[in-house]
Short mmCIF file of C-alpha atoms in Angstrom, two decimals:
data_model
loop_
_atom_site.label_atom_id
_atom_site.label_comp_id
_atom_site.label_asym_id
_atom_site.label_seq_id
_atom_site.Cartn_x
_atom_site.Cartn_y
_atom_site.Cartn_z
CA GLY A 1 18.83 13.17 11.67
CA LEU A 2 21.24 11.29 13.84
CA ALA A 3 22.11 13.67 16.62
CA THR A 4 25.57 14.15 18.06
CA SER A 5 25.95 13.11 21.70
CA THR A 6 28.75 13.64 24.18
CA ALA A 7 28.02 10.64 26.42
CA PRO A 8 25.70 7.63 26.62
CA HIS A 9 22.22 8.60 27.85
CA ALA A 10 23.14 12.31 27.83
CA TRP A 11 20.60 13.10 25.14
CA ARG A 12 18.94 16.49 25.53
CA ASN A 13 17.20 19.01 23.26
CA SER A 14 17.23 16.64 20.28
CA PRO A 15 14.45 15.20 18.09
CA ALA A 16 13.18 12.05 19.79
CA LEU A 17 12.28 10.11 16.68
CA CYS A 18 13.89 10.79 13.32
CA PRO A 19 11.91 9.09 10.53
CA LEU A 20 14.35 7.50 8.11
CA SER A 21 12.76 8.03 4.72
CA PRO A 22 13.95 9.49 1.41
CA GLU A 23 11.76 12.53 2.04
CA ALA A 24 13.29 13.29 5.45
CA ALA A 25 15.36 16.45 5.55
CA GLY A 26 19.06 15.77 5.25
CA THR A 27 18.53 12.13 4.34
CA LYS A 28 20.95 10.45 1.98
CA CYS A 29 19.94 7.53 -0.22
CA LEU A 30 22.75 5.01 -0.58
CA ASP A 31 23.02 1.89 -2.67
CA ARG A 32 25.00 -1.11 -1.52
CA SER A 33 28.23 0.13 -3.13
CA GLN A 34 27.95 3.31 -1.02
CA ALA A 35 26.84 1.65 2.21
CA PRO A 36 28.64 2.90 5.32
CA SER A 37 31.87 1.08 6.08
CA GLN A 38 32.34 -0.93 9.23
CA SER A 39 34.35 1.88 10.82
CA ALA A 40 31.66 4.42 9.94
CA TRP A 41 29.14 2.51 12.06
CA SER A 42 31.34 2.87 15.17
CA SER A 43 29.64 6.22 15.84
CA ARG A 44 25.91 5.78 15.81
CA ALA A 45 22.61 6.71 17.40
CA PRO A 46 20.09 4.12 18.63
CA VAL A 47 17.80 2.62 15.98
CA LEU A 48 14.14 1.65 16.20
CA ALA A 49 13.72 -0.78 13.29
CA TRP A 50 10.15 -1.55 12.17
CA CYS A 51 9.20 -4.65 10.22
CA ASP A 52 5.45 -4.70 10.75
CA GLY A 53 2.70 -4.24 8.19
CA ARG A 54 0.24 -2.74 10.67
CA ASP A 55 -0.35 0.99 11.19
CA GLN A 56 2.66 2.56 12.89
CA GLU A 57 1.80 6.26 13.13
CA SER A 58 -0.09 6.22 16.44
CA VAL A 59 2.58 4.04 18.07
CA ARG A 60 5.40 6.20 16.68
CA LYS A 61 3.75 9.33 18.07
CA GLY A 62 3.27 7.65 21.43
CA ILE A 63 6.93 6.66 21.63
CA GLN A 64 7.99 10.13 20.52
CA GLY A 65 5.81 11.74 23.20
CA TYR A 66 7.24 9.50 25.91
CA LEU A 67 10.85 10.11 24.89
CA GLU A 68 10.36 13.85 24.58
CA SER A 69 8.77 13.96 28.03
CA GLU A 70 11.94 12.35 29.37
CA GLY A 71 14.09 14.84 27.44
CA CYS A 72 16.21 12.14 25.89
CA THR A 73 17.10 9.77 23.08
CA PRO A 74 17.52 10.97 19.52
CA VAL A 75 16.75 7.71 17.73
CA VAL A 76 16.76 6.76 14.06
CA ASP A 77 13.35 5.47 12.99
CA MET A 78 13.91 2.84 10.24
CA HIS A 79 11.15 1.10 8.31
CA PHE A 80 11.49 -2.21 6.44
CA GLY A 81 8.61 -3.29 4.21
CA THR A 82 9.56 -6.97 4.33
CA SER A 83 11.77 -9.34 6.32
CA PRO A 84 14.23 -9.69 3.38
CA GLU A 85 14.78 -5.93 3.49
CA PHE A 86 15.59 -6.18 7.19
CA THR A 87 17.95 -9.09 6.48
CA ARG A 88 19.85 -7.10 3.85
CA TRP A 89 20.30 -4.21 6.28
CA LEU A 90 21.36 -6.53 9.11
CA PHE A 91 23.99 -8.25 6.96
CA LEU A 92 25.59 -4.86 6.26
CA GLN A 93 26.05 -4.13 9.97
CA PRO A 94 29.06 -4.99 12.15
CA ARG A 95 28.91 -8.20 14.18
CA GLY A 96 31.18 -9.74 16.76
CA ALA A 97 32.48 -8.02 19.91
CA ILE A 98 30.15 -5.04 19.50
CA GLU A 99 27.54 -3.22 21.57
CA PRO A 100 24.08 -3.75 19.98
CA TRP A 101 22.25 -0.50 19.25
CA ALA A 102 18.85 -1.42 17.77
CA VAL A 103 15.36 -2.38 18.91
CA LEU A 104 13.50 -4.45 16.31
CA LEU A 105 9.71 -4.21 16.26
CA VAL A 106 8.02 -6.91 14.19
CA GLY A 107 4.57 -8.31 13.50
CA TRP A 108 3.93 -11.99 14.18
CA ARG A 109 4.20 -12.77 10.46
CA GLU A 110 7.69 -11.22 10.29
CA ALA A 111 8.97 -12.50 13.65
CA LYS A 112 10.26 -15.89 12.55
CA PRO A 113 12.03 -14.83 9.32
CA CYS A 114 13.63 -11.87 11.11
CA ALA A 115 14.78 -14.19 13.91
CA MET A 116 16.23 -16.57 11.32
CA ALA A 117 18.18 -13.65 9.81
CA ILE A 118 19.53 -12.69 13.25
CA SER A 119 20.50 -16.31 13.90
CA ALA A 120 22.34 -16.43 10.56
CA ALA A 121 24.20 -13.21 11.36
CA ARG A 122 25.20 -14.59 14.75
CA SER A 123 26.32 -18.01 13.51
CA GLY A 124 27.50 -17.22 9.97
CA ASP A 125 25.29 -20.06 8.66
CA ILE A 126 22.92 -18.72 5.99
CA SER A 127 21.85 -22.13 4.68
CA LYS A 128 18.42 -21.95 6.35
CA LEU A 129 17.51 -18.59 4.83
CA ARG A 130 15.47 -18.28 1.67
CA PRO A 131 17.65 -17.52 -1.39
CA ASP A 132 17.95 -13.77 -2.02
CA SER A 133 20.19 -12.59 -4.85
CA ARG A 134 20.13 -9.04 -3.46
CA CYS A 135 21.35 -10.00 0.01
CA PRO A 136 24.92 -8.83 0.72
CA GLU A 137 27.56 -11.02 2.33
CA LEU A 138 27.87 -10.95 6.10
CA GLN A 139 30.42 -8.58 7.56
CA THR A 140 33.62 -10.09 8.94
CA ILE A 141 33.46 -10.62 12.70
CA THR A 142 34.99 -7.63 14.48
CA ARG A 143 37.61 -8.13 17.15
CA ASN A 144 37.50 -11.39 19.11
CA PRO A 145 34.13 -11.96 20.80
CA CYS A 146 34.27 -13.88 24.07
CA GLY A 147 31.45 -16.37 23.61
CA GLU A 148 28.43 -15.19 21.66
CA VAL A 149 28.70 -13.12 18.47
CA GLN A 150 26.71 -9.91 18.93
CA VAL A 151 24.73 -8.25 16.13
CA ALA A 152 23.03 -4.87 15.75
CA VAL A 153 19.77 -5.93 17.43
CA LYS A 154 19.56 -5.95 21.23
CA HIS A 155 15.80 -6.40 21.69
CA MET A 156 12.94 -7.78 19.61
CA ILE A 157 9.32 -6.76 20.23
CA ILE A 158 6.56 -8.85 18.65
CA ARG A 159 3.35 -6.91 18.03
CA VAL A 160 0.25 -9.12 18.22
CA GLN A 161 -3.51 -8.87 18.64
CA SER A 162 -4.68 -9.00 22.24
CA ASN A 163 -6.17 -12.22 23.64
CA SER A 164 -5.80 -14.00 20.33
CA ASP A 165 -4.42 -17.31 19.16
CA GLN A 166 -1.68 -15.22 17.58
CA GLU A 167 -0.68 -13.87 20.99
CA ARG A 168 -0.62 -17.34 22.54
CA ARG A 169 1.51 -18.72 19.70
CA ALA A 170 3.89 -15.75 19.86
CA ARG A 171 4.43 -16.11 23.60
CA ARG A 172 4.97 -19.86 23.28
CA TRP A 173 7.45 -19.34 20.43
CA ALA A 174 9.30 -16.64 22.40
CA ARG A 175 9.71 -19.00 25.38
CA LYS A 176 10.91 -21.98 23.36
CA GLU A 177 12.12 -21.85 19.76
CA ALA A 178 13.23 -18.21 19.73
CA CYS A 179 15.76 -18.68 22.52
CA SER A 180 17.93 -20.97 20.40
CA LEU A 181 17.79 -18.54 17.47
CA LEU A 182 18.36 -15.26 19.28
CA GLY A 183 20.69 -16.13 22.16
CA LYS A 184 21.03 -13.16 24.51
CA ILE A 185 18.66 -10.97 22.48
CA CYS A 186 15.65 -10.21 24.66
CA ILE A 187 12.18 -10.95 23.25
CA HIS A 188 9.06 -9.04 24.29
CA VAL A 189 5.44 -9.57 23.23
CA ALA A 190 3.11 -6.55 23.09
CA SER A 191 -0.62 -7.16 22.68
CA ASP A 192 -1.89 -3.55 22.70
CA ASP A 193 -0.56 -0.20 21.54
CA HIS A 194 -0.28 1.24 25.05
CA GLY A 195 1.91 -1.66 26.16
CA LEU A 196 3.90 -1.45 22.93
CA VAL A 197 4.67 2.24 23.47
CA ARG A 198 5.70 1.59 27.06
CA ILE A 199 7.97 -1.36 26.22
CA ALA A 200 9.56 0.25 23.15
CA SER A 201 10.21 3.55 24.92
CA SER A 202 11.84 1.83 27.88
CA LEU A 203 14.07 -0.31 25.67
CA ILE A 204 15.10 2.59 23.44
CA SER A 205 16.03 4.66 26.49
CA SER A 206 18.31 1.85 27.69
CA LEU A 207 20.30 1.66 24.45
CA PRO A 208 23.84 3.08 24.45
CA VAL A 209 24.90 5.77 22.02
CA SER A 210 28.50 6.17 20.88
CA VAL A 211 30.38 9.40 21.30
CA GLY A 212 30.35 11.34 18.05
CA ALA A 213 27.21 9.77 16.58
CA VAL A 214 26.88 10.95 12.99
CA ALA A 215 24.70 14.06 12.82
CA GLU A 216 22.92 13.00 9.64
CA SER A 217 20.25 10.50 8.67
CA THR A 218 21.04 7.91 6.02
CA ILE A 219 19.02 5.29 4.24
CA VAL A 220 20.49 2.32 2.40
CA SER A 221 18.49 1.33 -0.67
CA LEU A 222 18.28 -2.45 -0.45
#
């Protein structure tokens, strides 16, 4: 589950990756009416959010092995089957003058719609998103952000096939179009599993964790 921590980056003797699934021990299933309140999210562990249809098990094990070897980072492992599911989760999270706490790992197919969702959460303009009757309203901006509105996601990793047209298009998109959508959110392109494990592990290790992170996994049914 989400492990309690006493200070940022002081994560020891805790599970490195906590799969967030209904079958996971101690996991709660919540519908939108029971979703954690804004104040409840003020104590949290880092999140690795997956929105990628490709096999994840070997990569997940690689990340877990790396983090365990460093003796750090209890991280919630969240899986979204589609980009709309990610959007619904994102819209339930605080935004504004906050410290982002998630790394988003996407396939090339999911990269653009997920980036559009992040852009909508940052700007408050949802007019460019596809209609979704199940999508909740955006959370009210917290505090008074100086400049850019921050959202849950700090980094996006795009998983592509090596030396492919897909990789070339992803890198070109990351350099150009994505910058206007994602603002300060850093974009990384990984073209092989070894590089993906290395990038994801490094980014997860750099995420802050709030004091008093909830010692329990939760899943919101969206």
